[in-house]
Amino acid sequence: MKRNTLAFGLVLTAAVWFGCDNKKADTQTTNGPITDNDIRGYLSALADDSLTGRKPFSEGETKTINYLAAQFKQIGLEPANKGSYFQDVPLVEITGTPTALQLSGKTSATLKAGTDFVASTRQELPSVELKNSPLVFAGYGVVAPEYDWNDYKGLDVKGKTVVVLVNDPGFKSGSRTLFHGDTMTYYGRWTYKYEEAARQGAAGILIVHQSEPASYPWGVVNTSFLGSKLYLQQSDKHLSRCKMEGWISEETAKKLLTNAGITDDMRAYARKKDFKAVPLNTTASISISNKLKYSTSHNVAAVLKGSTTPDEYVVYTAHWDHLGIGQPDAKGDSIYNGAVDNASGTAALLAMAKAFKNAKEQPKRSILFLAVTAEEQGLLGSEYYATHPLFPLNKTVGNLNMDALSPNGESKDIPITGKGQNDLEDYVEAIAKEQGLTVEADPNPGAGGYYRSDHFNFAKVGVPALDMHTGPDSKVHGRKWGEEQDKIYTEEHYHQASDNYTPNMDLSGMSQTANILYRIGAKVADETTFPQWKKGSEFKAVRDKSMAGK
């Protein structure tokens, strides 16, 4: 991609870039330097149709990253990558087309893609094939030594396809001490299931879809696997991954398990401490043909150097990407602008950078402002940064992430995603107490929200990471109204062409969240200590090991 092919400033009118024509009266009431209109100008630009939905590899990417770099430069921040605001993120686009999934043996059936199963491959080959691969039920597909749990114990899965459940054994078990009870651990995420199956040497993996433990219906799984998928390029061409990664419907899974003698509730069966994998006496055959495209996307990174400890960093993140151009909706709109998801977070990132730069007292530690790519494709930009950091991870104090900030105004509650992970949450508690706000746990802890945005990749390499939001308890309209608005957004606008910016949006909730995160970052940047992971966090050991070599 040629970054200089689109001259910045020519792709949109000045009024759109700076929101001059659509500013609403500034209603900011929360303590802090960031106002609604600071965010509004950036938000209207990032959610404009001219960016064509900000999809990686598109003209929209070129326009977006040039805009972000120009804004960072205008604010007065230094480029973070050896004189450049850009960090190259090499990706491969794989468009896979599966055949029907043929089951033979105890259960014989021809399963239809999209209806009965979904399947893809990360292996960068023209085609992959499973032929008569024995199916085996491996429970939750979890190997967790700290919980004395191993669903693969005594099981050789080479050449086989494992069938596993989504979420982890603690979910709806009735026990708070089994894993984390109803709060999902990373062992419950589908990404982990794929990773562990590959480590075990399985040829394929099928995750059983159930709406409650997955936290989304089959339709979300189905649409997520349609068309092309982006992955980080790997030196081994992803050949260490399973040939097939996919999901099967609950109805299909029940038939397979019943024919193998498992007629009880499959989740209860698999969470028994003495669970042993069960051969399903059925084989699976499928082939997947691929179209491969190699290209490079970009993270955008700018830094404000610390005044006394410039070699230590507080990192703010937000993903700039969205879904591009798709199927037209009922109104004929085909541009997925992603105003809330996540032009809002990226706009707040710019507003925050401006606030730090203009502060009377400059931070003692450095602040890195990182707008990452390909979050919608699997947190790829943040994963690439975490594995190719511009600054040492053991000098990275913490990560503060902004994703899909509320367009519904200020709230009286602040939910923390995955509450109970690390000390950054204590800073939220202190600010909330000062402002008369209530800090709440994740309202849907079983959904595994802590593992579903860019902060997770920092956590994965040991950096304490925080993701918090404006809650539903509206200061003006109350909780019931706020919950209704959240539901409307989720059901009607999330990942739809209708996620658009409008001038009448109440952005005071966005600035509320941004100001709390600003104050946390400013405080952490002026301290000499490092936030820690709380006891019981699955990320503590990684950080301890990293800091030992500091």
Coordinates of C-alpha atoms in Angstrom, one line a residue, residues 192-376:
Y192 CA -8.0 -20.8 23.0
K193 CA -9.8 -24.0 21.9
Y194 CA -8.2 -23.7 18.4
E195 CA -4.8 -23.0 19.9
E196 CA -4.9 -26.0 22.3
A197 CA -6.2 -28.4 19.7
A198 CA -3.2 -27.4 17.5
R199 CA -0.8 -27.9 20.4
Q200 CA -2.2 -31.3 20.9
G201 CA -1.7 -32.2 17.2
A202 CA -5.3 -32.5 16.2
A203 CA -6.1 -32.5 12.5
G204 CA -9.3 -30.6 13.0
I205 CA -11.5 -29.0 15.7
L206 CA -15.3 -28.4 15.8
I207 CA -16.7 -26.3 18.7
V208 CA -20.3 -27.0 19.7
H209 CA -22.3 -23.9 19.5
Q210 CA -24.7 -23.1 22.3
S211 CA -26.1 -19.6 22.6
E212 CA -25.9 -19.2 26.4
P213 CA -22.3 -20.2 26.9
A214 CA -21.2 -18.6 23.7
S215 CA -23.2 -15.4 24.4
Y216 CA -24.3 -15.0 20.8
P217 CA -26.6 -16.9 18.4
W218 CA -25.6 -19.2 15.6
G219 CA -26.2 -16.4 13.1
V220 CA -23.1 -14.6 14.5
V221 CA -20.9 -17.6 14.1
N222 CA -22.2 -18.1 10.6
T223 CA -21.7 -14.6 9.4
S224 CA -18.2 -14.4 11.0
F225 CA -17.0 -17.2 8.8
L226 CA -18.4 -16.0 5.5
G227 CA -16.1 -14.5 3.0
S228 CA -12.5 -13.7 3.6
K229 CA -10.6 -13.7 6.9
L230 CA -7.3 -11.9 7.8
Y231 CA -4.5 -13.5 9.8
L232 CA -1.1 -12.4 10.8
Q233 CA 1.5 -13.8 8.4
Q234 CA 3.6 -16.6 10.0
S235 CA 6.9 -18.0 9.0
D236 CA 5.4 -21.5 9.0
K237 CA 2.4 -20.5 6.9
H238 CA 0.2 -21.5 9.8
L239 CA 1.0 -25.2 9.1
S240 CA 1.2 -25.8 12.8
R241 CA -2.5 -25.0 13.1
C242 CA -5.3 -27.6 12.6
K243 CA -6.2 -28.2 9.0
M244 CA -9.8 -27.3 9.8
E245 CA -11.1 -24.9 12.5
G246 CA -14.9 -24.7 12.8
W247 CA -18.2 -24.9 14.7
I248 CA -21.1 -27.3 14.6
S249 CA -24.7 -26.6 15.6
E250 CA -26.0 -27.9 18.9
E251 CA -28.5 -30.1 17.1
T252 CA -25.8 -31.9 15.1
A253 CA -23.6 -32.3 18.2
K254 CA -26.5 -33.8 20.2
K255 CA -26.9 -36.5 17.5
L256 CA -23.2 -37.3 17.6
L257 CA -23.1 -37.6 21.3
T258 CA -26.3 -39.5 21.7
N259 CA -25.0 -42.1 19.2
A260 CA -21.9 -42.4 21.4
G261 CA -24.0 -43.0 24.5
I262 CA -23.9 -39.5 25.9
T263 CA -27.6 -38.7 26.5
D264 CA -27.2 -36.4 29.6
D265 CA -26.6 -32.7 29.4
M266 CA -23.3 -32.4 27.5
R267 CA -21.9 -29.6 29.7
A268 CA -22.6 -31.4 32.9
Y269 CA -21.1 -34.6 31.5
A270 CA -17.9 -32.8 30.5
R271 CA -17.4 -30.8 33.7
K272 CA -17.0 -34.0 35.8
K273 CA -13.6 -34.1 37.4
D274 CA -13.0 -37.7 36.1
F275 CA -14.1 -36.8 32.5
K276 CA -12.4 -38.8 29.9
A277 CA -12.5 -38.1 26.1
V278 CA -15.1 -40.2 24.2
P279 CA -14.6 -41.6 20.7
L280 CA -17.7 -40.8 18.7
N281 CA -17.4 -43.8 16.3
T282 CA -17.8 -41.4 13.4
T283 CA -15.3 -40.0 10.9
A284 CA -15.4 -36.6 9.1
S285 CA -14.3 -35.7 5.6
I286 CA -14.1 -32.3 4.1
S287 CA -12.0 -30.2 1.8
I288 CA -11.5 -26.4 1.8
S289 CA -10.2 -24.5 -1.2
N290 CA -8.5 -21.2 -0.6
K291 CA -7.7 -18.0 -2.3
L292 CA -4.7 -16.2 -0.7
K293 CA -3.8 -12.6 -0.8
Y294 CA -0.7 -11.1 1.0
S295 CA -0.5 -7.5 2.0
T296 CA 0.4 -5.1 4.8
S297 CA -1.9 -3.1 7.1
H298 CA -0.7 -0.6 9.6
N299 CA -0.8 0.4 13.3
V300 CA -0.5 4.1 13.9
A301 CA 1.7 5.0 16.8
A302 CA 2.7 8.4 18.4
V303 CA 4.5 9.1 21.6
L304 CA 4.7 11.9 24.1
K305 CA 8.0 11.6 25.8
G306 CA 8.1 11.6 29.6
S307 CA 9.8 14.4 31.4
T308 CA 11.9 12.3 33.8
T309 CA 11.4 8.6 33.0
P310 CA 11.0 8.6 29.2
D311 CA 12.0 4.9 29.0
E312 CA 8.8 3.7 30.7
Y313 CA 5.5 3.8 28.9
V314 CA 1.8 4.0 29.5
V315 CA -0.1 2.8 26.4
Y316 CA -3.5 3.9 25.3
T317 CA -5.1 1.8 22.5
A318 CA -8.1 2.0 20.3
H319 CA -8.7 0.1 17.0
W320 CA -9.2 2.3 13.9
D321 CA -10.6 -0.4 11.6
H322 CA -14.1 -1.5 10.8
L323 CA -15.9 -3.6 8.2
G324 CA -15.7 -1.6 5.0
I325 CA -18.4 -1.9 2.4
G326 CA -20.9 -4.7 2.6
Q327 CA -24.5 -5.6 1.7
P328 CA -26.9 -2.6 1.5
D329 CA -29.4 -2.4 4.3
A330 CA -33.1 -1.5 4.0
K331 CA -32.2 2.1 3.4
G332 CA -29.6 1.3 0.7
D333 CA -26.6 2.1 3.0
S334 CA -23.7 -0.3 2.3
I335 CA -20.9 1.6 4.1
Y336 CA -20.2 0.2 7.5
N337 CA -18.9 3.3 9.2
G338 CA -18.6 1.9 12.7
A339 CA -19.2 5.2 14.5
V340 CA -19.5 3.6 17.9
D341 CA -17.4 0.6 17.0
N342 CA -14.8 2.1 17.0
A343 CA -14.5 5.6 15.6
S344 CA -15.6 6.6 19.1
G345 CA -12.5 5.0 20.8
T346 CA -10.1 6.3 18.1
A347 CA -11.6 9.8 18.4
A348 CA -11.2 9.7 22.2
L349 CA -7.6 8.6 21.6
L350 CA -6.9 11.7 19.6
A351 CA -8.7 13.9 22.1
M352 CA -6.7 12.4 24.9
A353 CA -3.4 12.9 23.1
K354 CA -4.3 16.6 22.7
A355 CA -5.2 16.9 26.4
F356 CA -1.9 15.3 27.5
K357 CA 0.1 17.5 25.1
N358 CA -1.6 20.7 26.3
A359 CA -1.4 19.8 30.0
K360 CA 0.6 22.3 32.2
E361 CA 2.4 19.4 33.9
Q362 CA 3.9 17.0 31.4
P363 CA 3.8 13.3 32.4
K364 CA 7.0 11.9 33.9
R365 CA 6.7 8.6 32.0
S366 CA 6.1 8.5 28.3
I367 CA 2.7 8.0 26.9
L368 CA 2.2 5.9 23.7
F369 CA -1.0 6.5 21.7
L370 CA -1.6 3.4 19.6
A371 CA -4.4 3.1 17.0
V372 CA -4.3 -0.5 15.9
T373 CA -5.6 -2.3 12.8
A374 CA -7.6 -5.4 12.2
E375 CA -9.4 -5.7 15.6
E376 CA -12.5 -6.8 13.8

